Short mmCIF file of C-alpha atoms in Angstrom, two decimals:
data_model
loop_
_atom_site.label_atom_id
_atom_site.label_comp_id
_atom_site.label_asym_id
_atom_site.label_seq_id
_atom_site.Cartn_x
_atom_site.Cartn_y
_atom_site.Cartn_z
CA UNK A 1 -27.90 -4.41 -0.69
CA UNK A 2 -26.90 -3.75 3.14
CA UNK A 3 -29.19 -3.38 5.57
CA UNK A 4 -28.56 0.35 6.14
CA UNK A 5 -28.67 1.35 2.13
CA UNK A 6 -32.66 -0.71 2.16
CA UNK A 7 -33.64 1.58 4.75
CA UNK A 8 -32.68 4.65 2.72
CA UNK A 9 -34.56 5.63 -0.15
CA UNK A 10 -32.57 5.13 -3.26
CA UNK A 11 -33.27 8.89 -4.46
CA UNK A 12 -31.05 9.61 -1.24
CA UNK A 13 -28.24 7.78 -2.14
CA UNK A 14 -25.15 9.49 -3.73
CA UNK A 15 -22.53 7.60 -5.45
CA UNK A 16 -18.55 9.10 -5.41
CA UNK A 17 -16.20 7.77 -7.49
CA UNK A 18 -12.45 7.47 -6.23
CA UNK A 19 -9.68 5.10 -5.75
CA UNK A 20 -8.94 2.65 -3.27
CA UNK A 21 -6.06 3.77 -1.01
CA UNK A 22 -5.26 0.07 0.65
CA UNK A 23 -2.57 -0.31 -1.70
CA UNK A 24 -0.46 1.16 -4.70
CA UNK A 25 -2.88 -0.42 -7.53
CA UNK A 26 -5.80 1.99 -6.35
CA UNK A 27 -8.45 0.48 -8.05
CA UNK A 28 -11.32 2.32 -8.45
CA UNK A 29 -14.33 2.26 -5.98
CA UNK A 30 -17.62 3.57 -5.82
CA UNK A 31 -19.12 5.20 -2.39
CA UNK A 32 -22.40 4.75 -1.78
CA UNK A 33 -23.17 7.58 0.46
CA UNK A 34 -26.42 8.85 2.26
CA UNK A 35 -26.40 12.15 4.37
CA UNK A 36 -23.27 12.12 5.34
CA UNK A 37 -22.46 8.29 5.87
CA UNK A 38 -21.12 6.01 3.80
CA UNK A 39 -23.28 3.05 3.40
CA UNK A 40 -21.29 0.81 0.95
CA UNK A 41 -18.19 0.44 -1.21
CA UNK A 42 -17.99 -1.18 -4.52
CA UNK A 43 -15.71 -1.73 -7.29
CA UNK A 44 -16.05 0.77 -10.46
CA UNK A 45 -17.13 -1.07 -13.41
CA UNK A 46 -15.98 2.51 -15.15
CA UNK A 47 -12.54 2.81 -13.75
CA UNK A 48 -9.56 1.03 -15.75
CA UNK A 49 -7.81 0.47 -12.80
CA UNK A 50 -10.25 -2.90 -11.54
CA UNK A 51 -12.47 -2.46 -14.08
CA UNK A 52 -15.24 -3.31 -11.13
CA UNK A 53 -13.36 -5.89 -9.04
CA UNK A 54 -12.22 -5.44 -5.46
CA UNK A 55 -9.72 -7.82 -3.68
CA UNK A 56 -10.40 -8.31 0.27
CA UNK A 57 -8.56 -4.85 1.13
CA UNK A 58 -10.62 -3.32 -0.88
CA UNK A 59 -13.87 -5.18 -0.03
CA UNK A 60 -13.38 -4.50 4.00
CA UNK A 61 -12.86 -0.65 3.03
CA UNK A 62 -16.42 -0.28 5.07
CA UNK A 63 -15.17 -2.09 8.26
CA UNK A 64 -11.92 0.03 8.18
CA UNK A 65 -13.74 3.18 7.27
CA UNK A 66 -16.53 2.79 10.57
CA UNK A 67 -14.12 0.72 12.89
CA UNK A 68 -14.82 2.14 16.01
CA UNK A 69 -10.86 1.85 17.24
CA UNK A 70 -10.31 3.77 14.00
CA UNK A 71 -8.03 7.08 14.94
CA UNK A 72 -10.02 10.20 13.03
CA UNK A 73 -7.72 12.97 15.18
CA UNK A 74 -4.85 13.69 16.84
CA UNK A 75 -4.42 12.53 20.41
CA UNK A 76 -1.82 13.86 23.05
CA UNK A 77 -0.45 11.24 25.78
CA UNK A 78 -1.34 12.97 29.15
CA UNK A 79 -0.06 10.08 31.75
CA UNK A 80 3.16 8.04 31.60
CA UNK A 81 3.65 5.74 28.71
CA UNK A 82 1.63 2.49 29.35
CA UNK A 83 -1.27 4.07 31.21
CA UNK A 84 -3.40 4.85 28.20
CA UNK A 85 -4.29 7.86 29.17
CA UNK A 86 -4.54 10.38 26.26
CA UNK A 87 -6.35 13.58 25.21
CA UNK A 88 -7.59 14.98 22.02
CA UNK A 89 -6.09 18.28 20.59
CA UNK A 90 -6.44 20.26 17.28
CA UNK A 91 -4.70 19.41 13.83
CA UNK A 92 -3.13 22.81 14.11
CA UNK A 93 -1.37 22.08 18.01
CA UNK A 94 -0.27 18.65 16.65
CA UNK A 95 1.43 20.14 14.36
CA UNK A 96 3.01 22.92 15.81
CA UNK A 97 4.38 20.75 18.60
CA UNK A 98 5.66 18.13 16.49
CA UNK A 99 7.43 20.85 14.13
CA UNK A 100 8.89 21.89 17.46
CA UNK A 101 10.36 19.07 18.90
CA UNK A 102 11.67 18.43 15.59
CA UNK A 103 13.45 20.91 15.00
CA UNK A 104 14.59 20.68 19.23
CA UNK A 105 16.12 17.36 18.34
CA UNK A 106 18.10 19.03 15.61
CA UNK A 107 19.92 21.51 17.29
CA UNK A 108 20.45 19.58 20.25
CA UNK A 109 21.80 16.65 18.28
CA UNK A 110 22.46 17.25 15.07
CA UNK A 111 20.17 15.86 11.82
CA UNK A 112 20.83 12.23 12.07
CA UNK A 113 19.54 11.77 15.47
CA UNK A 114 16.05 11.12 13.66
CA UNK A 115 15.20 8.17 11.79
CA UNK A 116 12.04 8.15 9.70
CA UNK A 117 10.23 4.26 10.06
CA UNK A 118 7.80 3.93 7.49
CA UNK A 119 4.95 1.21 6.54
CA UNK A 120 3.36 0.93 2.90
CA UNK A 121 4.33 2.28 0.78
CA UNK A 122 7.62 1.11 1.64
CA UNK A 123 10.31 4.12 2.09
CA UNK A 124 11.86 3.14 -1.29
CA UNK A 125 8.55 4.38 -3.12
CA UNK A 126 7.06 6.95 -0.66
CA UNK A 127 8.95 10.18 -2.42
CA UNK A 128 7.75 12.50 0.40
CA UNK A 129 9.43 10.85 3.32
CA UNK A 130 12.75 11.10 1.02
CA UNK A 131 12.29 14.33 0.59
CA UNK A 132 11.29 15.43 4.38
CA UNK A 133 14.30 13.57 5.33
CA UNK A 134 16.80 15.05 2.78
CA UNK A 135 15.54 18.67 3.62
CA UNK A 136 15.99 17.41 7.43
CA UNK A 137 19.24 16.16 6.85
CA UNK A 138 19.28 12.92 7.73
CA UNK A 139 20.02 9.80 5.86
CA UNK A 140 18.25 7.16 7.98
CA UNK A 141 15.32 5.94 6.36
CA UNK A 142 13.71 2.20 8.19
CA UNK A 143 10.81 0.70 7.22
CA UNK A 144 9.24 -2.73 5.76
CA UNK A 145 11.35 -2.55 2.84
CA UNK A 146 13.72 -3.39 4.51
CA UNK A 147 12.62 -7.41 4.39
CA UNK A 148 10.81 -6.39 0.73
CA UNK A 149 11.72 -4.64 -2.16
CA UNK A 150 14.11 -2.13 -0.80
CA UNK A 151 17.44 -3.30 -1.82
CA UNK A 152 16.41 -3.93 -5.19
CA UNK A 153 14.58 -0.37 -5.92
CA UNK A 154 17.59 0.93 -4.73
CA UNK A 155 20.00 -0.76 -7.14
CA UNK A 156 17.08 -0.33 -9.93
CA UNK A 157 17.51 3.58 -9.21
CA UNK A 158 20.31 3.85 -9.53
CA UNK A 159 21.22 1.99 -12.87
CA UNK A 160 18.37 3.22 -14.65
CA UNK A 161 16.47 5.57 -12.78
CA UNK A 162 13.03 3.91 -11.44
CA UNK A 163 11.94 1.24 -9.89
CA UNK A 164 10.06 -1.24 -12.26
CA UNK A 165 9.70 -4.01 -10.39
CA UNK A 166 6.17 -4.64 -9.76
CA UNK A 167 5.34 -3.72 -12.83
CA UNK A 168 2.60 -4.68 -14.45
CA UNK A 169 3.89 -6.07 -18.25
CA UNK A 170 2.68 -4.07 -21.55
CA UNK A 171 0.54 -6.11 -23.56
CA UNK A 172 2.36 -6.60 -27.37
CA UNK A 173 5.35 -5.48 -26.22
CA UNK A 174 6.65 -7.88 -22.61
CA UNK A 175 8.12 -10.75 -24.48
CA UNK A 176 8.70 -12.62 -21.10
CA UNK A 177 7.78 -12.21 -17.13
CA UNK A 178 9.02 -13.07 -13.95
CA UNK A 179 7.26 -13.95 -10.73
CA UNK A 180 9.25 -14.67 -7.88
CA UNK A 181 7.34 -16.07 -4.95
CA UNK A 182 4.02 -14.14 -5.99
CA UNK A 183 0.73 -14.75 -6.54
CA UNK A 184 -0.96 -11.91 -8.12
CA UNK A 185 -4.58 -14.25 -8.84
CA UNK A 186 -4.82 -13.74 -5.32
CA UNK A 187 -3.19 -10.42 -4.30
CA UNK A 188 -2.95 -8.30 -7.23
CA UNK A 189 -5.73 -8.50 -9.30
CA UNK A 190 -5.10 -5.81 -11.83
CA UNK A 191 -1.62 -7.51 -12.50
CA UNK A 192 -3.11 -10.66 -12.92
CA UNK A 193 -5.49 -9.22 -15.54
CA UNK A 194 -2.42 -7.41 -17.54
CA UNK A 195 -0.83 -10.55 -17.28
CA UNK A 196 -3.21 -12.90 -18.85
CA UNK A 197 -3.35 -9.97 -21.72
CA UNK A 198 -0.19 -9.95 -22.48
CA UNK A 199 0.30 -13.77 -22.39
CA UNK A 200 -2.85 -13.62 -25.13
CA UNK A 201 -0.37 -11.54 -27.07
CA UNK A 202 2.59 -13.84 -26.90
CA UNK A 203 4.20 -12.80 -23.49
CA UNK A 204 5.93 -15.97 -21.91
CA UNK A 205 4.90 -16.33 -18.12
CA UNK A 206 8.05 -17.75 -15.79
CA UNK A 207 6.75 -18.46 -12.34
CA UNK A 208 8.93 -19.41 -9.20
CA UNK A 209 7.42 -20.55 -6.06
CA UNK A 210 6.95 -24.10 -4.45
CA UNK A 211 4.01 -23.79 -4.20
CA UNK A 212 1.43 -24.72 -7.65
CA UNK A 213 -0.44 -22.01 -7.47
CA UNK A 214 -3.04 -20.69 -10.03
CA UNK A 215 -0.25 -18.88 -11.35
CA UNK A 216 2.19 -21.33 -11.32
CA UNK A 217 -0.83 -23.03 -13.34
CA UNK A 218 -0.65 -20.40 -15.71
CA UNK A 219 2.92 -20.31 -16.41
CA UNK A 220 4.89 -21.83 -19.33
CA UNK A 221 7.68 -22.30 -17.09
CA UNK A 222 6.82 -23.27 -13.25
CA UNK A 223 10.24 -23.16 -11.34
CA UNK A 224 9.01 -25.46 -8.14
CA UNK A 225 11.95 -24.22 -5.84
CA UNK A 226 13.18 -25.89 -2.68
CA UNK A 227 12.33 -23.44 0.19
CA UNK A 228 15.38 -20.74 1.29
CA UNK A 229 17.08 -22.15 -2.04
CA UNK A 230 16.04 -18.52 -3.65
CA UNK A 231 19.84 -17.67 -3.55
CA UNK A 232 21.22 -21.06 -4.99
CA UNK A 233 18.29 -20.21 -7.90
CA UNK A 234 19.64 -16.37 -8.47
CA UNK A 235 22.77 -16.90 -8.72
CA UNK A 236 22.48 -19.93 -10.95
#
């Protein structure tokens, strides 16, 4: 128990369910919440996405939530760039100023003068920014992808219409799995739990990394790689 929830009394404290938004499992979290504030987050024992378990994202959600750098509204530079000088404005002026200049940069310049630079998810998977920059016009989409997944969701797309990799296997019916310089026991914990499933139902487990990781551990076939000798392996 934190120190704040022991100095509520426990008939005060609410509990929300959601997901965790840190990264594209979204494993489900419950917020312990006392007028107003949020005192802890835990995993949701009810949830089948985590089934109660919470990887260091998701454990730190209460640092990230109260940081006190954290941006909670819209700030407008007000000096030159540099001098940190900045001033806070409504939802509703950020918006119509950005629409503005926007659509300034459009007639001015034509479409493809903007280029949308993304984060996670990477611009591959995040649906809106492809369709913001298709109504828009143009066809320059950046982001951390770019040294990711991005060339292969692309190709995935279009042979078969999705992305699937990253996908967690289908216990009974994955006969065999790749991972390719991942470690899901330590970053993906609701893989790692569909994994060891589906390896109780007869999935074979191919692991390449050079590193022996608990994975690698796991894995009927550990492929201990050179490093930068990925490309020899692929097209071997």
């Amino acid at each position: 128990m934190s120190e704040e929830e022991s100095m509520v009394p426990a008939d005060e404290i609410g509990i929300k369910r959601t997901s965790c938004g840190l990264c594209t499992y979204r494993c489900g979290v419950e917020v312990h919440v006392a007028d107003g504030q949020v005192l802890k987050v835990l995993g949701d024992r009810q949830s089948p996405f985590g089934q109660g378990k919470l990887c260091p994202r998701g454990g730190a959600a209460l640092d990230v939530h109260q940081h006190p750098d954290r941006l909670n509204y819209p700030l407008k530079r007000v000096g030159r760039r540099g001098e940190g000088r900045w001033q806070r404005i409504t939802w509703a002026q950020a918006l119509e100023e950005i629409a503005r200049k926007l659509a300034d940069i459009r007639e001015r310049h034509g479409p493809e003068a903007l280029c949308y630079l993304g984060g996670s998810p990477h611009p591959p998977g995040d649906w809106a920014a492809w369709r913001f920059c298709n109504l828009y016009g143009t066809p320059n989409i950046f982001g951390q992808g770019k040294n990711c997944g991005e060339a292969e969701f692309l190709v995935e797309c279009a042979m078969y219409g999705k992305d699937t990799t990253g996908s967690s296997p289908v216990p009974g019916i994955t006969q065999c799995l790749i991972l390719w310089g991942r470690n899901p026991v330590e970053s993906g914990h609701v893989m790692w739990d569909r994994i060891t499933e589906s390896k109780d139902a007869g999935m074979r487990l191919v692991v390449v990394d050079p590193r022996y990781t608990e994975a690698a551990a796991a894995a009927d076939l550990w492929l201990q790689l050179r490093p930068a000798t990925d490309g020899a392996l692929a097209l071997g």
